[in-house]
PDB file of C-alpha atoms in Angstrom:
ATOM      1  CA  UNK A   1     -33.822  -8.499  -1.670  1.00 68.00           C
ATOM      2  CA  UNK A   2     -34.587  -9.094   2.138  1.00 79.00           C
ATOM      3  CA  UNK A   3     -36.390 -12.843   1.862  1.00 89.00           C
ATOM      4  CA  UNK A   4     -33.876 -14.102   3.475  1.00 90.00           C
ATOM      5  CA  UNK A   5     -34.761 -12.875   7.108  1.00 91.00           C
ATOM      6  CA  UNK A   6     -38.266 -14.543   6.496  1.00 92.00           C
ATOM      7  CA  UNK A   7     -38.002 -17.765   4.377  1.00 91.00           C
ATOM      8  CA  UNK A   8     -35.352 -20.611   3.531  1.00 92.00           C
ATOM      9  CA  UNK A   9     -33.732 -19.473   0.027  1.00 91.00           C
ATOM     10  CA  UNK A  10     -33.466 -23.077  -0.166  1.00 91.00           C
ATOM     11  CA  UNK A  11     -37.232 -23.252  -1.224  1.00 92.00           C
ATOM     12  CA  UNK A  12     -37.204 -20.774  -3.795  1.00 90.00           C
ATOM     13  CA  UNK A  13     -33.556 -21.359  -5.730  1.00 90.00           C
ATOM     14  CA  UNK A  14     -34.730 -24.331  -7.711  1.00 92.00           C
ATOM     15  CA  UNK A  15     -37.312 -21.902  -9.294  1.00 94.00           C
ATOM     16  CA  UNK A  16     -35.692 -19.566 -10.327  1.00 94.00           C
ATOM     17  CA  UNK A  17     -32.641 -18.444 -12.567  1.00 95.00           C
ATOM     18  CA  UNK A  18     -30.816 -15.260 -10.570  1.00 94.00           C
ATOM     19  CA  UNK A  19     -31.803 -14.619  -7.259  1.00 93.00           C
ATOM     20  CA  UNK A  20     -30.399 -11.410  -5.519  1.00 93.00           C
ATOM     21  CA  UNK A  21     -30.111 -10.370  -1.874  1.00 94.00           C
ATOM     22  CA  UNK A  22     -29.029  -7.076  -0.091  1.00 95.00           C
ATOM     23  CA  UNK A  23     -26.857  -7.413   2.976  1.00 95.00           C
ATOM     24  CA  UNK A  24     -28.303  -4.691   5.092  1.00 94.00           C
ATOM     25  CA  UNK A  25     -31.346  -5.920   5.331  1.00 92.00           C
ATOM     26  CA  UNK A  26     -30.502  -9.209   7.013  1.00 93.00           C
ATOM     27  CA  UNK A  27     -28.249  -7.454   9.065  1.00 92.00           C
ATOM     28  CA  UNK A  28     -25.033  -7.477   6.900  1.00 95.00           C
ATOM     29  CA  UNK A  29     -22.882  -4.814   5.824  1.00 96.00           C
ATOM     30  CA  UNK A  30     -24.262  -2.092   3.682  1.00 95.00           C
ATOM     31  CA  UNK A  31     -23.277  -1.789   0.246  1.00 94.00           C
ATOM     32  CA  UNK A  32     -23.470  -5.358   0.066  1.00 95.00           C
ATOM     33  CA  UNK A  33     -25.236  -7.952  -1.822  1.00 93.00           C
ATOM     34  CA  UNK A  34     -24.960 -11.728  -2.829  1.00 93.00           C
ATOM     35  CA  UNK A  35     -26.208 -12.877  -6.636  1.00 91.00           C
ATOM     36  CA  UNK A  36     -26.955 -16.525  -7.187  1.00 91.00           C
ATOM     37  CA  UNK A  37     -26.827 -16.959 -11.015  1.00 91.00           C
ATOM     38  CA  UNK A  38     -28.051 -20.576 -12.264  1.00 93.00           C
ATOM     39  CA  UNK A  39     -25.660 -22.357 -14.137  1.00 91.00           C
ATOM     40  CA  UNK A  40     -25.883 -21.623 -17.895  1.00 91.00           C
ATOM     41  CA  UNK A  41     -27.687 -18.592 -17.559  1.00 92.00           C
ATOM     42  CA  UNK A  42     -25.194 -15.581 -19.426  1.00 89.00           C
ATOM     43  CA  UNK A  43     -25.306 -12.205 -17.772  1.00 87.00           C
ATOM     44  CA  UNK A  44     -23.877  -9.070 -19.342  1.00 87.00           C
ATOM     45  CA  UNK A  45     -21.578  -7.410 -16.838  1.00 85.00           C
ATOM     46  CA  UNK A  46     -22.069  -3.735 -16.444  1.00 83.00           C
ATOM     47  CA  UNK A  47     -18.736  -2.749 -15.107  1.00 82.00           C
ATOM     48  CA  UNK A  48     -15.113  -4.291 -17.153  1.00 84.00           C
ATOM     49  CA  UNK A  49     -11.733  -4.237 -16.058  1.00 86.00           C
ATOM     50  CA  UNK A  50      -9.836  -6.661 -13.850  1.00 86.00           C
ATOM     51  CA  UNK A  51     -12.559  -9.752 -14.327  1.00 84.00           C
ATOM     52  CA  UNK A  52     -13.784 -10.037 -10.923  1.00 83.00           C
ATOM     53  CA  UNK A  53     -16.782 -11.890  -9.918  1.00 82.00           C
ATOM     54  CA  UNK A  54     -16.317 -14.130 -12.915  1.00 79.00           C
ATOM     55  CA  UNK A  55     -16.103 -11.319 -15.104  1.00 79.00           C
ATOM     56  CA  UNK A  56     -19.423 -10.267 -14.092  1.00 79.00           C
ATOM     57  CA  UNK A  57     -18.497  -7.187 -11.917  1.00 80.00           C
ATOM     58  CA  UNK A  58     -15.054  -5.915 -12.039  1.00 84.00           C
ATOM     59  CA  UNK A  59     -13.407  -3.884  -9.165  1.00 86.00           C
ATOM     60  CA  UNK A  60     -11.324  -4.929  -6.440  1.00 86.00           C
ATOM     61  CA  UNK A  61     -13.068  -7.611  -3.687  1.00 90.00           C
ATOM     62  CA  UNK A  62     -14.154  -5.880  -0.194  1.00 93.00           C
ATOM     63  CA  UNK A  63     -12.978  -8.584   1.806  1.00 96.00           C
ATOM     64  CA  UNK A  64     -14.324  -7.754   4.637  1.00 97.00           C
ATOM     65  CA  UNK A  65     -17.456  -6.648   3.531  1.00 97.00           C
ATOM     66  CA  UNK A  66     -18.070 -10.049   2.025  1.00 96.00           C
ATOM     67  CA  UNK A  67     -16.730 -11.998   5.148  1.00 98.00           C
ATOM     68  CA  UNK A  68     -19.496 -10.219   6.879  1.00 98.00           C
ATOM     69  CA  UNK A  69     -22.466 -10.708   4.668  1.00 96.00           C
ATOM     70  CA  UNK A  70     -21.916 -14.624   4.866  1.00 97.00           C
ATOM     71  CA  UNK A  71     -21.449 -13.948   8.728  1.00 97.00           C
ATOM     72  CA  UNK A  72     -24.718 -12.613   8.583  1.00 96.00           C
ATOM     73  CA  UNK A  73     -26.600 -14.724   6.225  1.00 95.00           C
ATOM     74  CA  UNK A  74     -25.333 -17.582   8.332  1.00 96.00           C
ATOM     75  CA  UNK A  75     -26.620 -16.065  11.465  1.00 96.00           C
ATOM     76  CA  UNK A  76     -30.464 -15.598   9.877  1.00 95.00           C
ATOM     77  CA  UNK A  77     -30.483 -18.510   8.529  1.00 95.00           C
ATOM     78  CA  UNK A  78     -29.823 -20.442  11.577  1.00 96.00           C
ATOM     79  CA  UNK A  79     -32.268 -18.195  13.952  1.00 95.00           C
ATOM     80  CA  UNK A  80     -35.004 -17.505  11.074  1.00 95.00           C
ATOM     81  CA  UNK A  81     -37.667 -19.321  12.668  1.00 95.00           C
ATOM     82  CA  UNK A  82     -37.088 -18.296  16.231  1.00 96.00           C
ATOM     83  CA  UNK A  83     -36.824 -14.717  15.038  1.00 96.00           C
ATOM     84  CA  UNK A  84     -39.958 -14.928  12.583  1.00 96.00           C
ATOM     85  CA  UNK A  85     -41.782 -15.482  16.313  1.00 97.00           C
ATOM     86  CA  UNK A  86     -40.617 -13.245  18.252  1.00 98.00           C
ATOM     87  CA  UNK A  87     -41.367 -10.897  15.579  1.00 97.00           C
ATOM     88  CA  UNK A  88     -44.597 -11.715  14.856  1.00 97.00           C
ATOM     89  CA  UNK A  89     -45.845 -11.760  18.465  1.00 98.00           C
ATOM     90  CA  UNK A  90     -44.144  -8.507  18.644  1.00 98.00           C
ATOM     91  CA  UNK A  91     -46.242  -7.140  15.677  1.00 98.00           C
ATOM     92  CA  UNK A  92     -49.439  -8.693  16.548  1.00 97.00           C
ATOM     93  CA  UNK A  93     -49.302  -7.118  19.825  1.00 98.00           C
ATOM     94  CA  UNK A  94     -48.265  -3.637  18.412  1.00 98.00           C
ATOM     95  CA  UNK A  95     -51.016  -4.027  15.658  1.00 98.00           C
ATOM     96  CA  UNK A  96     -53.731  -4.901  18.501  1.00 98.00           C
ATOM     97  CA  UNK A  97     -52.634  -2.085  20.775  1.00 98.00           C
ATOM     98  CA  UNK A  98     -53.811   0.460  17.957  1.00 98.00           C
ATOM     99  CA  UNK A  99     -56.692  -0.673  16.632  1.00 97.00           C
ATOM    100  CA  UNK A 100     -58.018  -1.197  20.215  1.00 97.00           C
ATOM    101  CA  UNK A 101     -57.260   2.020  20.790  1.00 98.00           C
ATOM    102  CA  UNK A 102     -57.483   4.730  18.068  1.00 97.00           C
ATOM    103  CA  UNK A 103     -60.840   4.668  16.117  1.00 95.00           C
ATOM    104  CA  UNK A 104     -60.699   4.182  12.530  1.00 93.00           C
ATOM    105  CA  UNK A 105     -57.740   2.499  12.991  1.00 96.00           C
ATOM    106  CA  UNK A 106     -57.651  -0.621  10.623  1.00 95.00           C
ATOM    107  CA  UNK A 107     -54.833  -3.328   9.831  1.00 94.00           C
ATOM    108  CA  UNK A 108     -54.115  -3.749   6.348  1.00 92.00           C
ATOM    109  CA  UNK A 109     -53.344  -7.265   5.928  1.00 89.00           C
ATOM    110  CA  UNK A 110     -53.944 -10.585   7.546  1.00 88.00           C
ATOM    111  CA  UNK A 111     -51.730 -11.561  10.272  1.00 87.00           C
ATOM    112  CA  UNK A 112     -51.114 -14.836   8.352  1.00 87.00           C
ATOM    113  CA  UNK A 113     -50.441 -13.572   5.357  1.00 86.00           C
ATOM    114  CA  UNK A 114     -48.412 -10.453   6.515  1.00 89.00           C
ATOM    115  CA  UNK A 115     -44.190 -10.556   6.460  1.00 91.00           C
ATOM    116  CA  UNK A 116     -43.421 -10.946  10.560  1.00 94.00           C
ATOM    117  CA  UNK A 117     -41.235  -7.990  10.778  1.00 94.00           C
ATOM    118  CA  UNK A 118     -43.730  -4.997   9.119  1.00 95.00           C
ATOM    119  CA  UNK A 119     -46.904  -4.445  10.706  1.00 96.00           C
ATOM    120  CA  UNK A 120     -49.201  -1.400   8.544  1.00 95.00           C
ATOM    121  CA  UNK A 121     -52.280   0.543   9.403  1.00 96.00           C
ATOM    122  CA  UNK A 122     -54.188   2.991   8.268  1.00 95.00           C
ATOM    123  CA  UNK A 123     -55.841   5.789  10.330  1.00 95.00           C
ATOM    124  CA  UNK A 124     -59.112   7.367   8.969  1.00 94.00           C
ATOM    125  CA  UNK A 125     -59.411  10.750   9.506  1.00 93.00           C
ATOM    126  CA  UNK A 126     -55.427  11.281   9.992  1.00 93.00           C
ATOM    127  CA  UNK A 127     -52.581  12.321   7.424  1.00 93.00           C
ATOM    128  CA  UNK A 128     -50.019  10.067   7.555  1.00 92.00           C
ATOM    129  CA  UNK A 129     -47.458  12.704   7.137  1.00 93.00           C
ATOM    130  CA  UNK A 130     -48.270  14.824  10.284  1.00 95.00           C
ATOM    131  CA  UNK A 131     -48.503  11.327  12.421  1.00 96.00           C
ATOM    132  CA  UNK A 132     -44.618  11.086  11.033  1.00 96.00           C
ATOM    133  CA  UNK A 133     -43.889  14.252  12.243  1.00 96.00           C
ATOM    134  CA  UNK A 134     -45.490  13.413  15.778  1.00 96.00           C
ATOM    135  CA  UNK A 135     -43.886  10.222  15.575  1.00 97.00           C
ATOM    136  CA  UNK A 136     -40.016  11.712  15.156  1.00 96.00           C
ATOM    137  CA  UNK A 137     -40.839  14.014  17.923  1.00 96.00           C
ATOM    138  CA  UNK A 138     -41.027  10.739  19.998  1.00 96.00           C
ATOM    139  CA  UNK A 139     -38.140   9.151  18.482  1.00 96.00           C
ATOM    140  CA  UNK A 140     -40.344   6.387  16.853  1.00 97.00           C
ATOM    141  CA  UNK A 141     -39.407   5.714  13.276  1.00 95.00           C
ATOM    142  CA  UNK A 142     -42.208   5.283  10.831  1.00 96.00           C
ATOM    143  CA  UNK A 143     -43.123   5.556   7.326  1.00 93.00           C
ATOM    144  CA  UNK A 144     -46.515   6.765   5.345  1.00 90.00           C
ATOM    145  CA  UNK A 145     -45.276   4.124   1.908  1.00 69.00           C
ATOM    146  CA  UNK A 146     -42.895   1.216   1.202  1.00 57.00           C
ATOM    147  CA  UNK A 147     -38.916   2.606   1.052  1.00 52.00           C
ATOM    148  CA  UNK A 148     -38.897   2.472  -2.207  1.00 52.00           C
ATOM    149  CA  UNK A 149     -42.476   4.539  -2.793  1.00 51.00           C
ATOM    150  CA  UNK A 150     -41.069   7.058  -0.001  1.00 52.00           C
ATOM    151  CA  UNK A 151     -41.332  10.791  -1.237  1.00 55.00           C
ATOM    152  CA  UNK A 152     -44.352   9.856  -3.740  1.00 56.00           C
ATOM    153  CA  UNK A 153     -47.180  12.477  -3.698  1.00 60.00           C
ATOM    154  CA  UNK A 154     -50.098   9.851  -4.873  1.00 71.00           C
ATOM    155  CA  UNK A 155     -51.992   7.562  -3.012  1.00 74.00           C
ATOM    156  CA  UNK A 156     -50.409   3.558  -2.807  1.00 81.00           C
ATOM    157  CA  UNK A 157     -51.526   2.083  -5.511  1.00 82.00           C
ATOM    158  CA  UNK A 158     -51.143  -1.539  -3.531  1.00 84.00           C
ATOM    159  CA  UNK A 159     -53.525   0.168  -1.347  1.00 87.00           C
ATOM    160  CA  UNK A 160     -56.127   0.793  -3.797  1.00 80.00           C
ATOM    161  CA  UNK A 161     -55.447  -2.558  -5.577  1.00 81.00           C
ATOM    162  CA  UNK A 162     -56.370  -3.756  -2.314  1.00 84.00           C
ATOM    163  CA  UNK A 163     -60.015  -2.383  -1.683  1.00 77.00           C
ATOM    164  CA  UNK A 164     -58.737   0.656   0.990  1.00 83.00           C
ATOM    165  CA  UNK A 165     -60.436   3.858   0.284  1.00 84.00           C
ATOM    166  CA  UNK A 166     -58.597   6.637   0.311  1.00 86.00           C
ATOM    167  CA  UNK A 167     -59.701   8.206   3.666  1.00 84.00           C
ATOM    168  CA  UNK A 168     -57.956   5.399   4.694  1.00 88.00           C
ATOM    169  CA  UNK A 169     -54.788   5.009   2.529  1.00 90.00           C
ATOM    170  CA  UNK A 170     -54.279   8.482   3.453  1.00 91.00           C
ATOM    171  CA  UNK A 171     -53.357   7.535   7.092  1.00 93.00           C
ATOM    172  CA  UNK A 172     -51.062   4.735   6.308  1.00 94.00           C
ATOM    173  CA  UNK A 173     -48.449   4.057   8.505  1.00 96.00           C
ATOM    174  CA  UNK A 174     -45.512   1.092   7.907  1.00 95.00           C
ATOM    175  CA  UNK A 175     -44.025   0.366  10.948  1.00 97.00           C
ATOM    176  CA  UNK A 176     -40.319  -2.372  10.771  1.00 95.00           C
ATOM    177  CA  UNK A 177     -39.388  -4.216  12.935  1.00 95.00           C
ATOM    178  CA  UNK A 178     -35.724  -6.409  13.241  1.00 92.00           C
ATOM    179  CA  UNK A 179     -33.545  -8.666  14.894  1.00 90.00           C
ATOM    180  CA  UNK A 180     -33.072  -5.677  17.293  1.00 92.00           C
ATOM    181  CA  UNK A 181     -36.890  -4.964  18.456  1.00 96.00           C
ATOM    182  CA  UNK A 182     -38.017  -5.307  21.994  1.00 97.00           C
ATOM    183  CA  UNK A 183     -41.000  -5.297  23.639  1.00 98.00           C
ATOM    184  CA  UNK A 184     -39.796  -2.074  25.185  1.00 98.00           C
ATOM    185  CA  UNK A 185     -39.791  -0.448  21.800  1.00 98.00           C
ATOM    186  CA  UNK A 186     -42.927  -1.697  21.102  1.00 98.00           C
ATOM    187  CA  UNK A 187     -44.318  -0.418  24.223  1.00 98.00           C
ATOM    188  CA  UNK A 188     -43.127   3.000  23.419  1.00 98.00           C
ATOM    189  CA  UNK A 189     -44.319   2.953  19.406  1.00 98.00           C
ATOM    190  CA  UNK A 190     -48.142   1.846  20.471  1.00 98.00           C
ATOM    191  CA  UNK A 191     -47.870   4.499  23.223  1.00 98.00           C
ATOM    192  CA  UNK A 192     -46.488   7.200  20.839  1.00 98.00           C
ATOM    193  CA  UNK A 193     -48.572   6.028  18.073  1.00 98.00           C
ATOM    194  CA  UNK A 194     -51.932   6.438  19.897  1.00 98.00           C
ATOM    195  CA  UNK A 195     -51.081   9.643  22.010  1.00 97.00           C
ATOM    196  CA  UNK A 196     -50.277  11.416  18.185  1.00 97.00           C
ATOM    197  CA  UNK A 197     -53.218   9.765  16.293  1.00 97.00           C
ATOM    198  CA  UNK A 198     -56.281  10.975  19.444  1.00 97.00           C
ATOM    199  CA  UNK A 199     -54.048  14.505  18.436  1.00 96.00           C
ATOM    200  CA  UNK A 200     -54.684  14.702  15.184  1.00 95.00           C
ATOM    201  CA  UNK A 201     -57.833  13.339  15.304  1.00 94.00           C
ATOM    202  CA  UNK A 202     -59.340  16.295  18.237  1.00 92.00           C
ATOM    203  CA  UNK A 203     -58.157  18.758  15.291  1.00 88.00           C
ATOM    204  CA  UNK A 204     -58.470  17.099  12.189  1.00 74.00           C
ATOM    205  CA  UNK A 205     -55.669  16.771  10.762  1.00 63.00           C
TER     206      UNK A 205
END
């Protein structure tokens, strides 16, 4: 759904048969997506009426809404590898700032093999859900799971798959970052991060 901000779509079309991509999250309109269906492949449509889309989604065209999703897909694809870099030294930098600085602090995936724009932690000895609360005090937006795992009451089970414990998982913080990130706001997340983590920490929580 979001590749696009990080690879060339080019790569991965010839293997596959329907590839799908939200708008929003390459900085497109939201409510938007794209589908690239190979040729041949039948797909039955879940909404009928006027025959739209090839008779694969009915309703009336949003114009605009897909003028600016190819706006915007044009726009990442021609600064996708600048971008990726100024992300990723942005991350790198945020990701060094906290485990230098709060203990137990770990980071959860190798900076190689890591997406530029998400940098996660974890925090022994801290509840990721009170460090969110800290967190929104500052105006920093964070979250304890993937947005799509948001809400859930267990422990990640990517994180376990992975080897964390759960002293750790239970601190584990997901921090975005996009085409709009400055070193400014990562100044401010590492500061707020740290200051709410030695917090919880002195009363362990």
């Amino acid at each position: 759904m979001q590749a696009a901000c990080w690879i060339d779509l080019r790569t991965v079309w010839p293997h596959v048969d329907v590839m799908t991509l939200s708008a929003h999250k390459f900085g497109g309109p939201k409510g938007m997506g794209v589908m690239v269906v190979r040729e041949g492949v039948h797909l039955e449509p879940l909404l009928f009426g006027g025959g739209q889309e090839r008779d694969r989604r009915s309703g009336t065209h949003n114009v605009a809404g897909i003028v600016g999703t190819a706006m915007a897909l044009q726009v990442t694809d021609t600064q996708r590898v600048h971008e990726n870099a100024r992300l990723r030294s942005l991350r790198d930098a945020l990701i060094a700032q906290l485990v230098e600085s709060i203990p137990g602090a770990v980071a959860t995936v190798e900076a190689d093999s890591a997406v530029a724009g998400v940098a996660h932690v974890c925090i022994k000895g801290v509840e990721s859900e009170s460090m969110l609360y800290l967190l929104d005090t500052h105006n920093v937006c964070v979250s304890a799971a993937s947005a799509c795992a948001s809400g859930a009451m267990e422990p990640s089970h990517v994180l376990e798959a992975m080897g964390l414990d759960r002293a750790l998982i239970k601190g584990s913080l997901r921090f975005s970052l996009g085409h709009t990130t400055t070193a400014e706001d990562i100044a401010v997340a590492a500061s707020s991060t740290i200051s709410s983590a030695h917090r919880l920490l002195q009363v362990g929580i």
